[in-house]
């Protein structure tokens, strides 16, 4: 949970483009020094939200506070923010160096301070050899790094990153991830970070806000979101490969059970949200990585023999597709274990690790 | 077609240069007199004045039309209301005939019944604003009218350029805390470099050719104080019926244009097109 | 037959005058196709020349008589009118004879003069002199003497518009009036540079110096704006050709009562025989060539001459016509003409090139008090020496 | 996070869209400047209109700023339908259709040619393009008058002298340098990726030109139209040199009205005629305003 | 290795921008119907290579064959290719629908055919509601989907994809990945695909080409590249978290050993490239997922007790940082196992799964 006083605080923020309602009465408090990751499907309004915080879009309603100051009507430059744009927005006629230094020069910083900051940022981002080039002579990833650099050199309270690493290779990305984390720890400034990369989200975030259609669905620590998603959407959206869902019936009473097409899962170890479990149509969700197979599986509270249908290799391990209770079920297996299509194996899981959702509303039970 | 154009321009230029070495009068004639026409040209006090005027007028008009045109375009680009109206107001002088433009400004700047008279009529007796009848500043009087007529077009060109710029660049600059004027100066203007080049060529070619306005406003006067080279060319070709002299003068004009344009063009187009 | 005639007579009075020519020509069974182009010779001439050299000549075209069309004639593009001229005895009817001389190149006649415009007039505002409390001058010298009084009354003594030809014309008038006809011819016809540098011309320059001092404060460009200053009494007088008369008439002023005119500046009553003439390009079309002849004849017809010149405000080229309708000033002109006090004008004597250089000099002289009389005269002599 | 606290916290200060105050300092400065400048631009027009509504006697009285005591539309009527070109006294109306017939094809032809050239020069580099272009630019600086005679000869040789098409060609040739430059430089600023994408999509030279480049350069087309309509509509020199009396444009009449050296100058008619002549370009200016689209390439590419 | 006759074949391709040499005598044969993934660090020339294949850049030297035809000097439209640009390159003045249909209209397809294809592509890409919008009114991910759609609707032999999924959320990405795979199976056309996402690379590719500085380092099936990288660069580049490297000495002879700072790893189970192992400075690489810990580890040919230094949570599991032989060593652990910083655990691995590189050259031994 957020610690300290809020650094960025958003109240009832709404925004329309014409009659397209993009953000709807959105509330969000971000603590000082917090690292908040915005996650959500494409087009859900993440960039729009960042733009609103930055003051680049005229909001329709609501208020925005930064460091306790109402900045709703402030100019972007007076908000103490730095931003990396999804579209980079580099100044095309300036060299990389010019792009990095321009804001600083304008702010009237001394020359050697500017040089120092640029040196540091370009070292972190590995763009030293490119400093004299213009953006048009850079590759996509190089442009993206310059865009990050432009934000990094600024000494601000709040950083807004819009998918800053999307065009970088995995290696560089993990390096920069570590750098950003380190930077965050050192500077202790607030960061709001949009990403589609779950690893990024989970490793970087203090809290994650999952958005859908302009509304925040869940705002919580990464593990909490991962383990206890508040609704089916969040459960489905996070995790890759994504959670397995099985539709069925919840049978309440003393010994609650989940029933579907020949399967019955005992739920006594499951932590219901409400004190007692209701009865009715529901969806049972279990993450692929929580499904064991082989000997380990047999020992678990629920286990079943199934047939392997598809195998997807994934480098270090493989994804196995099978069926359970009439729905698809996938789980991970180590690449070396000799599983083949058509094999029959025992799979099992601990229902305590599962999530149950009400079928009509999709909310967690 | 474009080839035709090039052939016409190249051919026409060559023809002009060739005949500038003759003493053609009313009709072009091959009777070579060597550099005589050039000696006479540079001996004529009027040509000297004309060149000097063109230099002053050219530099100032280039600077001011770019500055004013850009400024107006920038103002119009602020998502203002009545943009169309303002734009048309700034542009309409461009549609009017030079002759009448000259006449109206001649009136407006006339000390006896123009602006000076009005201001004096308001009680400010010592007010003097008499550019057209003071040989030392007459060229500025012409400049005022020229800017009035020409800046609208520059504004349009600039506006077209501004409209091509991606909004994200503006956003980035706003976040960087770069003041508006600096964004224009250091980001937008460099991005509009091609537009500026176009504009400069258009303005410059207009400057070199400036003629009608001077005729209409001052007839080159007082005396020869506001003469310009194009008028010299025109006067000698058609009034004085001395084609050779006119050609010599226009060859000099072209020569100076070539001296400026060719190296620049090679710098500009010779290197890789993008980047 | 349709015959296209180009000219640069476009203002109200001029157009009406052209209308008379057209009417007379149409009466011969032909048809006058009008190709008017305004803006003086400088605008119209390149157009006409282009047409002629471009192989698409008109049927007839106006030029000032003088040497403007010389080269076209030499290039063989113009029609030789000698036959018609002999047949119709132009040499006898055209007056003064010098007019026809300027149409003659190598003994052949190439043009038909239609009118005489003279430059040498000083127009005076009676009202202005009344206001200044001095009598209306009778000649240039009195005028110069009255100048201080006019100035005191806040009146510009002499209005000289900003266009170069006005200054240059004023000087030529002074030269003819102060120096006299012979001096004028010695300079412009004989192109005697030494004489031009001499004391005789120095006197003229002295007068021109007076003129430019008197003209200070003429803050207008166009000649008719300058005339308007005289009409409204803001200026004492103006040296201008007979066409200025039209302005006074339109303003409802009466010659002799509201304004006075002094031909030859009252010193040397002379009329210069400048004016307009028609030239005929060589055409291939038989019928059109016929029509050209008809036009040439019509132009010199007495009736046409009267009708045309009355409207145009110029003097007819025939002495045998009757101009009762003429006003005071025009009659003065006719008188002088009748006495034979005529002289050729600069158009006839010098090339346009030389005239242009002269214009440059005098427009500078009149506006730039810093240009001394001596320097100006020296430059004038230079121009004369290289004149052709 | 404490939702309850959020709800109860007293919310003060700005909320919602930043109100656009009508009299903010920015607006006062902005509109103030615009209005002051507009006055400067309108002053001469005022003088022209006022003058055109006065009778000649009133004009002779001399105050150019005073509104007409007696408004008369005589000068307008005269300028439009009575002023004489020599003997033809039907005013500007006479040349109007000629002007239209000259302007429309000339504008279309010159802009079409120049935009294609500019496009070819910007996106399809070919050998000698630079030299070619340089000559063209130098061509922009040649005074028109100097070219009159060579062109007369050229037109005579191809047999188009005196015809409307001859004039159209002349206008196209003289419009070429500036317009080509205009288009070329604009097209270079169009993101290169778009051009690439269209090539991959199978569009050829013309496909890319018409479907991609053209719609993306509306503002510059407006500028080109403004330039050409004004230039050609107001052209006098070529119109009169390269046509015959029956195809004279209306500027010849305008010239005849305002440019008479001798005889009486009717300033009111001059002013009316000038305004009348300028109306067509003015209408074009106003009508083309909608084409000044903002952010024309927005969303095309990232980076 | 490539099966079937080559669909795209590149011979000695070189390209410079001014004096920047971007591609260097590059050779590549892609079989018909093959799915080739280009991997490589940012700025290594991937986009440039695609551009060359598409005919959008003038190459400096070399030849390009498509379907056996020398297309080196052909126009892009005559090469039978479709391309998704890294920078999208949407036509700004056209609606989404216009963007999709442009190529088809140009090709003169009948209206209903066009409509059908657009309907299909927009369904796959989930952009039906956006068809009437212009690109400027789309979010980053939506634009990217339109860009993909523009290639998909075209019926061509060779598809070129330049990081087509980089701006999409994980869920959509995995869906589209499946769609692309399916499309590929159905159309059996050749695909060249640039990505930074390893999962994408490993799941989609028939073969992967790993590039560096304009040169192809290794071209092989995904598992081969993953398990037997030809040099240290490839080993390091692939896999996330990346391979652990330990510098040390190779001791040859009968019983080859790897020695570093107090560790000695027996290499008898290691498959040397050359018949006998040389002696000298070398680098030992082992992937984090090949390192076991706890009980399993003890049974492996090499094991050692170490101390946990850092723990990075990664959703389903965690990354544990420790030290071995003086170098960093990371390995994965299940999120539930109670490992804490400072814990001492036994880690172990099978050297058969390791990779050995020559220290000076970086090549596999
Ligand atoms: N016009 C240019 N002038 C000079 N160098 C250029 C130009 N365009 C690209 N480069 C350089 O060429 C190299 C290859 O660029 P390319 O776009 O192919 O990289 P990439 O592999 O696609 O990288 P990314 O993954 O970041 O998109 C880069 O180092 C880039 O800086
Ligand atoms: N100018 C506009 N007019 C209308 N709708 C718009 C406009 N700009 C964006 N939208 C819509 O607003 C929604 C939110 O856009 P936004 O850019 O915030 O998405 P996002 O969450 O950043 O998505 P992505 O992850 O794909 O970048 C999208 O559905 C988009 O189509
Ligand atoms: Mg976005
Ligand atoms: Mg790339």
PDB file of N, CA and C in Angstrom, chain C residues 62-132:
ATOM      1  N   UNK C  62      -0.375  53.630 -82.805  1.00  0.00           N
ATOM      2  CA  UNK C  62       0.068  54.957 -82.442  1.00  0.00           C
ATOM      3  C   UNK C  62       1.506  54.921 -81.940  1.00  0.00           C
ATOM      4  N   UNK C  63       2.280  55.919 -82.305  1.00  0.00           N
ATOM      5  CA  UNK C  63       3.544  56.187 -81.624  1.00  0.00           C
ATOM      6  C   UNK C  63       3.629  57.691 -81.486  1.00  0.00           C
ATOM      7  N   UNK C  64       4.530  58.135 -80.590  1.00  0.00           N
ATOM      8  CA  UNK C  64       4.808  59.573 -80.631  1.00  0.00           C
ATOM      9  C   UNK C  64       5.601  59.824 -81.883  1.00  0.00           C
ATOM     10  N   UNK C  65       5.344  60.966 -82.521  1.00  0.00           N
ATOM     11  CA  UNK C  65       6.205  61.128 -83.673  1.00  0.00           C
ATOM     12  C   UNK C  65       7.565  61.460 -83.187  1.00  0.00           C
ATOM     13  N   UNK C  66       8.451  61.124 -84.008  1.00  0.00           N
ATOM     14  CA  UNK C  66       9.800  61.192 -83.536  1.00  0.00           C
ATOM     15  C   UNK C  66      10.465  59.905 -83.899  1.00  0.00           C
ATOM     16  N   UNK C  67      11.338  59.479 -83.027  1.00  0.00           N
ATOM     17  CA  UNK C  67      12.240  58.433 -83.486  1.00  0.00           C
ATOM     18  C   UNK C  67      11.914  57.068 -82.886  1.00  0.00           C
ATOM     19  N   UNK C  68      10.732  56.991 -82.300  1.00  0.00           N
ATOM     20  CA  UNK C  68      10.430  55.754 -81.593  1.00  0.00           C
ATOM     21  C   UNK C  68      10.361  54.532 -82.500  1.00  0.00           C
ATOM     22  N   UNK C  69       9.871  54.737 -83.717  1.00  0.00           N
ATOM     23  CA  UNK C  69       9.628  53.580 -84.573  1.00  0.00           C
ATOM     24  C   UNK C  69      10.738  53.367 -85.585  1.00  0.00           C
ATOM     25  N   UNK C  70      11.757  54.199 -85.468  1.00  0.00           N
ATOM     26  CA  UNK C  70      12.845  54.160 -86.438  1.00  0.00           C
ATOM     27  C   UNK C  70      13.315  52.752 -86.777  1.00  0.00           C
ATOM     28  N   UNK C  71      13.566  51.984 -85.741  1.00  0.00           N
ATOM     29  CA  UNK C  71      14.165  50.672 -85.988  1.00  0.00           C
ATOM     30  C   UNK C  71      13.193  49.702 -86.608  1.00  0.00           C
ATOM     31  N   UNK C  72      11.950  49.848 -86.232  1.00  0.00           N
ATOM     32  CA  UNK C  72      10.954  48.977 -86.859  1.00  0.00           C
ATOM     33  C   UNK C  72      10.917  49.237 -88.348  1.00  0.00           C
ATOM     34  N   UNK C  73      11.036  50.493 -88.664  1.00  0.00           N
ATOM     35  CA  UNK C  73      11.060  50.849 -90.081  1.00  0.00           C
ATOM     36  C   UNK C  73      12.289  50.248 -90.742  1.00  0.00           C
ATOM     37  N   UNK C  74      13.411  50.428 -90.091  1.00  0.00           N
ATOM     38  CA  UNK C  74      14.646  49.897 -90.659  1.00  0.00           C
ATOM     39  C   UNK C  74      14.590  48.380 -90.781  1.00  0.00           C
ATOM     40  N   UNK C  75      13.883  47.738 -89.881  1.00  0.00           N
ATOM     41  CA  UNK C  75      13.771  46.278 -89.951  1.00  0.00           C
ATOM     42  C   UNK C  75      12.790  45.849 -91.036  1.00  0.00           C
ATOM     43  N   UNK C  76      12.217  46.839 -91.694  1.00  0.00           N
ATOM     44  CA  UNK C  76      11.325  46.508 -92.810  1.00  0.00           C
ATOM     45  C   UNK C  76       9.976  46.004 -92.379  1.00  0.00           C
ATOM     46  N   UNK C  77       9.600  46.333 -91.171  1.00  0.00           N
ATOM     47  CA  UNK C  77       8.334  45.813 -90.672  1.00  0.00           C
ATOM     48  C   UNK C  77       7.194  46.799 -90.905  1.00  0.00           C
ATOM     49  N   UNK C  78       7.549  48.036 -91.294  1.00  0.00           N
ATOM     50  CA  UNK C  78       6.525  49.062 -91.417  1.00  0.00           C
ATOM     51  C   UNK C  78       6.253  49.386 -92.873  1.00  0.00           C
ATOM     52  N   UNK C  79       5.085  49.895 -93.049  1.00  0.00           N
ATOM     53  CA  UNK C  79       4.645  50.159 -94.411  1.00  0.00           C
ATOM     54  C   UNK C  79       5.072  51.555 -94.860  1.00  0.00           C
ATOM     55  N   UNK C  80       5.499  51.628 -96.084  1.00  0.00           N
ATOM     56  CA  UNK C  80       5.908  52.891 -96.689  1.00  0.00           C
ATOM     57  C   UNK C  80       4.650  53.611 -97.207  1.00  0.00           C
ATOM     58  N   UNK C  81       4.431  54.845 -96.714  1.00  0.00           N
ATOM     59  CA  UNK C  81       3.196  55.549 -97.074  1.00  0.00           C
ATOM     60  C   UNK C  81       3.431  56.613 -98.138  1.00  0.00           C
ATOM     61  N   UNK C  82       4.629  56.618 -98.674  1.00  0.00           N
ATOM     62  CA  UNK C  82       4.982  57.713 -99.586  1.00  0.00           C
ATOM     63  C   UNK C  82       3.963  57.897-100.719  1.00  0.00           C
ATOM     64  N   UNK C  83       3.512  56.765-101.272  1.00  0.00           N
ATOM     65  CA  UNK C  83       2.569  56.849-102.390  1.00  0.00           C
ATOM     66  C   UNK C  83       1.317  57.629-102.012  1.00  0.00           C
ATOM     67  N   UNK C  84       0.733  57.246-100.908  1.00  0.00           N
ATOM     68  CA  UNK C  84      -0.490  57.926-100.486  1.00  0.00           C
ATOM     69  C   UNK C  84      -0.195  59.394-100.210  1.00  0.00           C
ATOM     70  N   UNK C  85       0.941  59.596 -99.554  1.00  0.00           N
ATOM     71  CA  UNK C  85       1.302  60.957 -99.177  1.00  0.00           C
ATOM     72  C   UNK C  85       1.412  61.863-100.411  1.00  0.00           C
ATOM     73  N   UNK C  86       2.062  61.332-101.428  1.00  0.00           N
ATOM     74  CA  UNK C  86       2.199  62.170-102.644  1.00  0.00           C
ATOM     75  C   UNK C  86       0.833  62.376-103.269  1.00  0.00           C
ATOM     76  N   UNK C  87       0.064  61.288-103.278  1.00  0.00           N
ATOM     77  CA  UNK C  87      -1.233  61.382-103.909  1.00  0.00           C
ATOM     78  C   UNK C  87      -2.095  62.431-103.204  1.00  0.00           C
ATOM     79  N   UNK C  88      -2.023  62.422-101.898  1.00  0.00           N
ATOM     80  CA  UNK C  88      -2.909  63.335-101.163  1.00  0.00           C
ATOM     81  C   UNK C  88      -2.202  64.618-100.760  1.00  0.00           C
ATOM     82  N   UNK C  89      -0.990  64.799-101.252  1.00  0.00           N
ATOM     83  CA  UNK C  89      -0.255  66.050-101.048  1.00  0.00           C
ATOM     84  C   UNK C  89      -0.111  66.410 -99.571  1.00  0.00           C
ATOM     85  N   UNK C  90       0.350  65.437 -98.796  1.00  0.00           N
ATOM     86  CA  UNK C  90       0.500  65.701 -97.366  1.00  0.00           C
ATOM     87  C   UNK C  90       1.479  66.830 -97.122  1.00  0.00           C
ATOM     88  N   UNK C  91       2.471  66.874 -97.944  1.00  0.00           N
ATOM     89  CA  UNK C  91       3.496  67.909 -97.744  1.00  0.00           C
ATOM     90  C   UNK C  91       2.883  69.297 -97.756  1.00  0.00           C
ATOM     91  N   UNK C  92       1.779  69.408 -98.424  1.00  0.00           N
ATOM     92  CA  UNK C  92       1.174  70.740 -98.494  1.00  0.00           C
ATOM     93  C   UNK C  92       0.235  71.008 -97.333  1.00  0.00           C
ATOM     94  N   UNK C  93      -0.475  70.012 -96.946  1.00  0.00           N
ATOM     95  CA  UNK C  93      -1.493  70.282 -95.931  1.00  0.00           C
ATOM     96  C   UNK C  93      -0.979  70.206 -94.499  1.00  0.00           C
ATOM     97  N   UNK C  94       0.027  69.403 -94.275  1.00  0.00           N
ATOM     98  CA  UNK C  94       0.475  69.255 -92.894  1.00  0.00           C
ATOM     99  C   UNK C  94       1.271  70.478 -92.462  1.00  0.00           C
ATOM    100  N   UNK C  95       0.907  70.993 -91.334  1.00  0.00           N
ATOM    101  CA  UNK C  95       1.523  72.201 -90.832  1.00  0.00           C
ATOM    102  C   UNK C  95       1.792  72.024 -89.338  1.00  0.00           C
ATOM    103  N   UNK C  96       2.872  72.354 -88.797  1.00  0.00           N
ATOM    104  CA  UNK C  96       4.060  72.782 -89.541  1.00  0.00           C
ATOM    105  C   UNK C  96       4.720  71.612 -90.257  1.00  0.00           C
ATOM    106  N   UNK C  97       5.503  71.945 -91.207  1.00  0.00           N
ATOM    107  CA  UNK C  97       6.120  70.939 -92.064  1.00  0.00           C
ATOM    108  C   UNK C  97       7.015  69.962 -91.283  1.00  0.00           C
ATOM    109  N   UNK C  98       7.579  70.484 -90.233  1.00  0.00           N
ATOM    110  CA  UNK C  98       8.513  69.644 -89.478  1.00  0.00           C
ATOM    111  C   UNK C  98       7.859  68.349 -88.999  1.00  0.00           C
ATOM    112  N   UNK C  99       6.542  68.406 -88.843  1.00  0.00           N
ATOM    113  CA  UNK C  99       5.846  67.212 -88.388  1.00  0.00           C
ATOM    114  C   UNK C  99       6.058  66.059 -89.336  1.00  0.00           C
ATOM    115  N   UNK C 100       5.919  66.367 -90.586  1.00  0.00           N
ATOM    116  CA  UNK C 100       6.047  65.309 -91.572  1.00  0.00           C
ATOM    117  C   UNK C 100       7.499  64.860 -91.684  1.00  0.00           C
ATOM    118  N   UNK C 101       8.398  65.798 -91.390  1.00  0.00           N
ATOM    119  CA  UNK C 101       9.817  65.430 -91.426  1.00  0.00           C
ATOM    120  C   UNK C 101      10.110  64.291 -90.451  1.00  0.00           C
ATOM    121  N   UNK C 102       9.468  64.380 -89.308  1.00  0.00           N
ATOM    122  CA  UNK C 102       9.776  63.316 -88.353  1.00  0.00           C
ATOM    123  C   UNK C 102       9.161  61.987 -88.754  1.00  0.00           C
ATOM    124  N   UNK C 103       8.274  62.018 -89.728  1.00  0.00           N
ATOM    125  CA  UNK C 103       7.739  60.764 -90.235  1.00  0.00           C
ATOM    126  C   UNK C 103       8.575  60.225 -91.377  1.00  0.00           C
ATOM    127  N   UNK C 104       9.542  61.015 -91.774  1.00  0.00           N
ATOM    128  CA  UNK C 104      10.288  60.648 -92.960  1.00  0.00           C
ATOM    129  C   UNK C 104      11.602  59.990 -92.592  1.00  0.00           C
ATOM    130  N   UNK C 105      11.790  58.814 -93.132  1.00  0.00           N
ATOM    131  CA  UNK C 105      13.055  58.130 -92.917  1.00  0.00           C
ATOM    132  C   UNK C 105      13.592  57.743 -94.281  1.00  0.00           C
ATOM    133  N   UNK C 106      14.815  58.142 -94.551  1.00  0.00           N
ATOM    134  CA  UNK C 106      15.420  57.894 -95.850  1.00  0.00           C
ATOM    135  C   UNK C 106      14.523  58.365 -97.001  1.00  0.00           C
ATOM    136  N   UNK C 107      13.898  59.482 -96.775  1.00  0.00           N
ATOM    137  CA  UNK C 107      13.100  60.067 -97.851  1.00  0.00           C
ATOM    138  C   UNK C 107      11.734  59.467 -98.011  1.00  0.00           C
ATOM    139  N   UNK C 108      11.436  58.440 -97.222  1.00  0.00           N
ATOM    140  CA  UNK C 108      10.111  57.840 -97.349  1.00  0.00           C
ATOM    141  C   UNK C 108       9.274  58.176 -96.127  1.00  0.00           C
ATOM    142  N   UNK C 109       7.983  58.315 -96.363  1.00  0.00           N
ATOM    143  CA  UNK C 109       7.100  58.671 -95.267  1.00  0.00           C
ATOM    144  C   UNK C 109       6.491  57.396 -94.678  1.00  0.00           C
ATOM    145  N   UNK C 110       6.593  57.292 -93.356  1.00  0.00           N
ATOM    146  CA  UNK C 110       6.098  56.073 -92.716  1.00  0.00           C
ATOM    147  C   UNK C 110       4.973  56.312 -91.729  1.00  0.00           C
ATOM    148  N   UNK C 111       4.636  57.536 -91.482  1.00  0.00           N
ATOM    149  CA  UNK C 111       3.590  57.739 -90.486  1.00  0.00           C
ATOM    150  C   UNK C 111       2.703  58.922 -90.821  1.00  0.00           C
ATOM    151  N   UNK C 112       1.564  58.939 -90.132  1.00  0.00           N
ATOM    152  CA  UNK C 112       0.605  60.014 -90.296  1.00  0.00           C
ATOM    153  C   UNK C 112       0.502  60.772 -88.984  1.00  0.00           C
ATOM    154  N   UNK C 113       0.978  62.010 -88.927  1.00  0.00           N
ATOM    155  CA  UNK C 113       0.818  62.787 -87.702  1.00  0.00           C
ATOM    156  C   UNK C 113      -0.642  63.176 -87.530  1.00  0.00           C
ATOM    157  N   UNK C 114      -1.127  63.175 -86.308  1.00  0.00           N
ATOM    158  CA  UNK C 114      -2.535  63.512 -86.129  1.00  0.00           C
ATOM    159  C   UNK C 114      -2.772  64.728 -85.256  1.00  0.00           C
ATOM    160  N   UNK C 115      -1.789  65.079 -84.435  1.00  0.00           N
ATOM    161  CA  UNK C 115      -2.045  66.244 -83.573  1.00  0.00           C
ATOM    162  C   UNK C 115      -0.737  66.854 -83.118  1.00  0.00           C
ATOM    163  N   UNK C 116      -0.869  67.965 -82.460  1.00  0.00           N
ATOM    164  CA  UNK C 116       0.300  68.640 -81.907  1.00  0.00           C
ATOM    165  C   UNK C 116       0.043  68.874 -80.424  1.00  0.00           C
ATOM    166  N   UNK C 117       0.976  68.364 -79.640  1.00  0.00           N
ATOM    167  CA  UNK C 117       0.917  68.672 -78.216  1.00  0.00           C
ATOM    168  C   UNK C 117       2.111  69.521 -77.884  1.00  0.00           C
ATOM    169  N   UNK C 118       1.852  70.549 -77.137  1.00  0.00           N
ATOM    170  CA  UNK C 118       2.997  71.373 -76.793  1.00  0.00           C
ATOM    171  C   UNK C 118       3.165  71.408 -75.290  1.00  0.00           C
ATOM    172  N   UNK C 119       4.401  71.534 -74.921  1.00  0.00           N
ATOM    173  CA  UNK C 119       4.803  71.418 -73.537  1.00  0.00           C
ATOM    174  C   UNK C 119       4.871  72.785 -72.841  1.00  0.00           C
ATOM    175  N   UNK C 120       5.097  73.807 -73.671  1.00  0.00           N
ATOM    176  CA  UNK C 120       5.624  75.029 -73.033  1.00  0.00           C
ATOM    177  C   UNK C 120       4.568  75.924 -72.436  1.00  0.00           C
ATOM    178  N   UNK C 121       3.944  75.472 -71.425  1.00  0.00           N
ATOM    179  CA  UNK C 121       2.931  76.300 -70.783  1.00  0.00           C
ATOM    180  C   UNK C 121       3.218  76.422 -69.295  1.00  0.00           C
ATOM    181  N   UNK C 122       2.926  77.645 -68.828  1.00  0.00           N
ATOM    182  CA  UNK C 122       2.945  77.843 -67.384  1.00  0.00           C
ATOM    183  C   UNK C 122       1.512  78.127 -66.965  1.00  0.00           C
ATOM    184  N   UNK C 123       1.005  77.239 -66.110  1.00  0.00           N
ATOM    185  CA  UNK C 123      -0.377  77.392 -65.638  1.00  0.00           C
ATOM    186  C   UNK C 123      -0.348  78.053 -64.282  1.00  0.00           C
ATOM    187  N   UNK C 124      -1.173  79.079 -64.115  1.00  0.00           N
ATOM    188  CA  UNK C 124      -1.119  79.830 -62.860  1.00  0.00           C
ATOM    189  C   UNK C 124      -2.483  79.872 -62.189  1.00  0.00           C
ATOM    190  N   UNK C 125      -2.445  79.834 -60.883  1.00  0.00           N
ATOM    191  CA  UNK C 125      -3.691  79.928 -60.123  1.00  0.00           C
ATOM    192  C   UNK C 125      -3.939  81.383 -59.737  1.00  0.00           C
ATOM    193  N   UNK C 126      -4.941  81.974 -60.278  1.00  0.00           N
ATOM    194  CA  UNK C 126      -5.236  83.374 -59.951  1.00  0.00           C
ATOM    195  C   UNK C 126      -5.566  83.526 -58.471  1.00  0.00           C
ATOM    196  N   UNK C 127      -6.255  82.543 -57.961  1.00  0.00           N
ATOM    197  CA  UNK C 127      -6.675  82.579 -56.557  1.00  0.00           C
ATOM    198  C   UNK C 127      -5.470  82.643 -55.628  1.00  0.00           C
ATOM    199  N   UNK C 128      -4.452  81.845 -55.964  1.00  0.00           N
ATOM    200  CA  UNK C 128      -3.273  81.799 -55.106  1.00  0.00           C
ATOM    201  C   UNK C 128      -2.598  83.167 -55.044  1.00  0.00           C
ATOM    202  N   UNK C 129      -2.486  83.781 -56.187  1.00  0.00           N
ATOM    203  CA  UNK C 129      -1.798  85.080 -56.196  1.00  0.00           C
ATOM    204  C   UNK C 129      -2.620  86.132 -55.473  1.00  0.00           C
ATOM    205  N   UNK C 130      -3.912  86.007 -55.594  1.00  0.00           N
ATOM    206  CA  UNK C 130      -4.787  86.913 -54.866  1.00  0.00           C
ATOM    207  C   UNK C 130      -4.535  86.796 -53.374  1.00  0.00           C
ATOM    208  N   UNK C 131      -4.468  85.539 -52.963  1.00  0.00           N
ATOM    209  CA  UNK C 131      -4.272  85.288 -51.544  1.00  0.00           C
ATOM    210  C   UNK C 131      -2.934  85.836 -51.076  1.00  0.00           C
ATOM    211  N   UNK C 132      -1.922  85.684 -51.927  1.00  0.00           N
ATOM    212  CA  UNK C 132      -0.588  86.155 -51.546  1.00  0.00           C
ATOM    213  C   UNK C 132      -0.481  87.666 -51.697  1.00  0.00           C
TER     214      UNK C 132
END
